[in-house]
Amino acid sequence: MTERSTLAGGATLAITGSGGSGAVTAGLILLAAVGRAGYYGLLGRSAGPQIRGGESAAMLRFGPQPIECMGGRFDLLVGLDWENVARFADELPLDRTSLVLTDAQAGPIPEILVRSGAQVRSMPWKALADAQSEGRMNMVALGMVGAMLGLPLDALEAGARATLGDKGGRVLTSSLDCIRSGYSATDAAPVPPSALAPPVARWNISGNEAAGLGAVRGGVRFVAAYPITPASEVLEWLAPRLELLGGSLLQAEDELASINMIIGSSFGGVPSLTATSGPGLSLMVEGLGLAVASETPVVVVNVQRGGPSTGIPTKSEQSDLNIALHGLHGDAPHLVLAALGIRDCVYTVEWAVGLAEHLQTVAIVLSDQMLGQSRAIVDPPGDLPFGAVQHTPLQRLIGTDADPDHRRYRPTPDGVSPMALPGLPGGMYTAEGLEHGPGGAPSSRAIDHAEQLDKRLHKLTGFDYGHGWAEIRGEGDHLLLTWGSSAGPVFEAAERLRGSGTPTRAIALRLLAPLQRDALLEAIGAAGSILVVEQNQTAQCFAYLHSQRALPAHARSYARPGPLPLRPAEIMRALIGSHTREET
Amino acid sequence: MDTAIVTPTLRAKDYKSEVAPVWCPGCGHFAVLSAVTKALAHLKLPKERVAMISGIGCSSRLPAYVDAYGFHGIHGRALPLASGLKAARPDLTVIVAGGDGDGFSIGGNHFLHACRRNMDLTYIVMDNEVYGMTKGQASPTTQPDWAKSKLTPHGTGMRPFLPTAIALAAGASFIARGFAGDPNGLTKLLVEAIEHPGFAFLQVLSPCQTFRPEQKEWKHLVHPSDMAPTDDPVEAARFIQADDGMALGLFYVRRLPVWQPQHQPTATPADLEREFVL
């Protein structure tokens, strides 16, 4: 078949169906299978607001290079049924070269898809499924698609075992039968077993799992949190695993409680973290100010979703930068970081924990629904590649008997004072949200206020953050500047521009506050055209960089809100202004 | 000769810090501070193993006046702050102190859930039926017709919050009431509250001389509880519903499961990474 030659080097495909059709399960198996076949992959999912049921789509892109974003179009659309698919048809761009696979028994293809001009082919999935005991269409379709994509059957079977293993023997057995049935029903030649096995065992991980792993790698052993979409998976991953590490997770009554609980546990000496999304972060802001003022280290992983208010809980947006940077009242310096990809969630959260502990302050890490709820096949993240330069490892300065001066908030050259932990005789102090003198006693004197404000600011601005503040790729007179999860499409856009003769550099900011202005200006250099790319309406990062005098006057902004993901082609168009053909 | 190091016995005044209280002369909170230091001395608790936690308000200033570890947090959030500390550090004696506004209004939700979580905490609410620090507004325990605040010139028109009834309904395992004018009885209740394994709620009637001078009469109105402490919630509920709000003593105490995570490490983060390997 022709699909083999066009798709086997990598492809972008979507599987859609109504609730219960198994579209997402099929996607999870396919991701696990392409990983075992030696590809990198990225699996996003789109779901409606229903608690259970409703429409859903799994979107998979795979290929021989690490996949950091969805492409601009889909090669293949696998329609298990067409119920409600129109609700997210705009997330599934098709064109004349796309192929739609469905079973004619699933009913007529929606007009919105037909208009794309994609080729449509009907497959006998239902008949094949009915021929199996407890056969399911999604598994038949999965087997057939796997064969068309050139995947070895054993990779599909291993993917199914890994994904369905805990559902019990009968479900797995019938699924495997259906996969084999679909696989052999194509006229594609079978692929030798594990023909493409990767040289090193790669990982299959979601951004929310990666954030949880980064937390425990950074030393977090206590988490208090309140459930919220799309952050709950961070907590669900952590709860049982913290216990294995000797720590614990407390489900709080609300986010006001969870932030204050982790301030309490951190005061007790245990590195602590919470995870939430926009509405929860809004509730936590007063507590964050307390952690800043009392110099108690805490980390908040904020998995952004569409806002404001309840917004779009199940869809992605980068619109919480303003609250993360500016939400606290008073002069309240703190750290703001953003994960640049699924794999980078491990690094960024691990680094954030180390920095918060070392600098005795608040770190807010911005992830988002796109990163958090997508899974990817990635190279195993090794040791943190960008620790601080002078301070390795990053850890809290704990007070000891040997300290000549136990005053908790006494000024020091780097602004960090030893923090006595409860249990240390002679170290007693009262942590304060009131302004205080060096010993912690409340004070409204101007001299104390100035001294403590300066201490809390300079310990952050005077620290050497090393090279982790940004990821920089490529050289060129054109510059794409971005932050957080938009790094994926920006890096791809820059690479494609370089490949087509437009030298383009890409800078993705991981550390947003304190802004490493000098390093950023040096990295920007004399770029002739500069575009700041982000997924929000009001160009929050662009405005912030200007406020910090970190952008040349000729820099432009490309900002648009979610929920549709930023795509490389629109970024290329926005940078160079010409028409660029959308390619995966 | 015995060479063991003997910790010198601490007296109550040894638990007082050098910070001077901001309270008005005659404030009931002085007596509560004194009872706290006496109870700590009676229990021979090493200062460095005690943490005093509070939110915001006149009474919430108390931690700074005790020579122990302390955290003066934000308004209404003393109980979560203390719960997180106790979860992480079960070895500490954690005492939470605050007022009726802090605990029952802005922090009301935390009060409910701290009662039902039943962590081993002692929660002292110094109740004077008024917001003192903001200069005299009605609190959740203020009578509905108290019209001395410009904020509520006709009174609140709301029935008062009943702390002991709500603590019982929410699942607290120790419920008592003391009076600032009865320092010995208060100290005894505090000792029992600290020793109680679980969430011990101690309401302390603590008169505000400045904004509620009529509370000077409380010393004539309080009376010992006429019921022995019970572990029966039905009996306790009957008593609390009939209570005039002035009965003093331990009303209800019951052994209930204490929420306290204590897990021994059996893995390292590197072990956890294996689950992601294809």
CSV table of C-alpha atoms in Angstrom, one decimal, chain A residues 293-295 405-411 427-449 451-452 456, chain B residues 17-22 60-68 70-72:
chain,number,residue,atom,x,y,z
A,293,ALA,CA,7.6,37.3,53.9
A,294,SER,CA,8.4,34.5,56.3
A,295,GLU,CA,11.1,33.1,53.9
A,405,ASP,CA,23.8,34.2,65.6
A,406,HIS,CA,20.4,32.6,65.6
A,407,ARG,CA,18.4,35.6,64.5
A,408,ARG,CA,16.3,34.1,61.8
A,409,TYR,CA,16.1,37.1,59.5
A,410,ARG,CA,19.5,38.6,60.1
A,411,PRO,CA,21.0,40.1,57.0
A,427,GLY,CA,17.1,28.3,67.5
A,428,MET,CA,13.6,29.3,68.6
A,429,TYR,CA,11.9,32.0,66.6
A,430,THR,CA,8.4,33.0,65.4
A,431,ALA,CA,8.1,33.0,61.6
A,432,GLU,CA,6.3,36.1,60.6
A,433,GLY,CA,4.0,37.5,58.0
A,434,LEU,CA,4.2,40.8,59.7
A,435,GLU,CA,7.2,42.9,58.8
A,436,HIS,CA,9.8,42.1,61.3
A,437,GLY,CA,13.3,42.9,62.6
A,438,PRO,CA,16.3,40.6,62.2
A,439,GLY,CA,15.2,38.4,65.1
A,440,GLY,CA,11.6,38.0,63.9
A,441,ALA,CA,9.9,40.4,66.3
A,442,PRO,CA,7.1,42.4,64.5
A,443,SER,CA,8.3,45.8,63.5
A,444,SER,CA,6.8,48.7,61.6
A,445,ARG,CA,10.0,50.7,61.6
A,446,ALA,CA,11.2,52.1,58.2
A,447,ILE,CA,14.7,50.8,58.8
A,448,ASP,CA,13.5,47.2,59.4
A,449,HIS,CA,11.2,47.3,56.4
A,451,GLU,CA,16.4,46.0,55.4
A,452,GLN,CA,14.0,43.0,55.1
A,456,ARG,CA,14.3,39.2,50.2
B,17,SER,CA,9.7,35.4,75.4
B,18,GLU,CA,11.1,38.9,75.7
B,19,VAL,CA,8.6,40.4,73.3
B,20,ALA,CA,6.1,42.7,75.0
B,21,PRO,CA,2.5,42.0,74.3
B,22,VAL,CA,0.5,44.5,72.3
B,60,SER,CA,-3.1,35.5,67.3
B,61,ARG,CA,-0.1,37.6,68.6
B,62,LEU,CA,0.4,34.9,71.3
B,63,PRO,CA,3.1,32.8,69.6
B,64,ALA,CA,5.6,35.7,69.6
B,65,TYR,CA,5.2,35.9,73.4
B,66,VAL,CA,6.1,32.2,74.0
B,67,ASP,CA,9.7,31.2,73.9
B,68,ALA,CA,9.2,28.2,71.6
B,70,GLY,CA,6.2,29.7,66.3
B,71,PHE,CA,4.5,30.8,63.2
B,72,HIS,CA,2.3,33.9,63.0
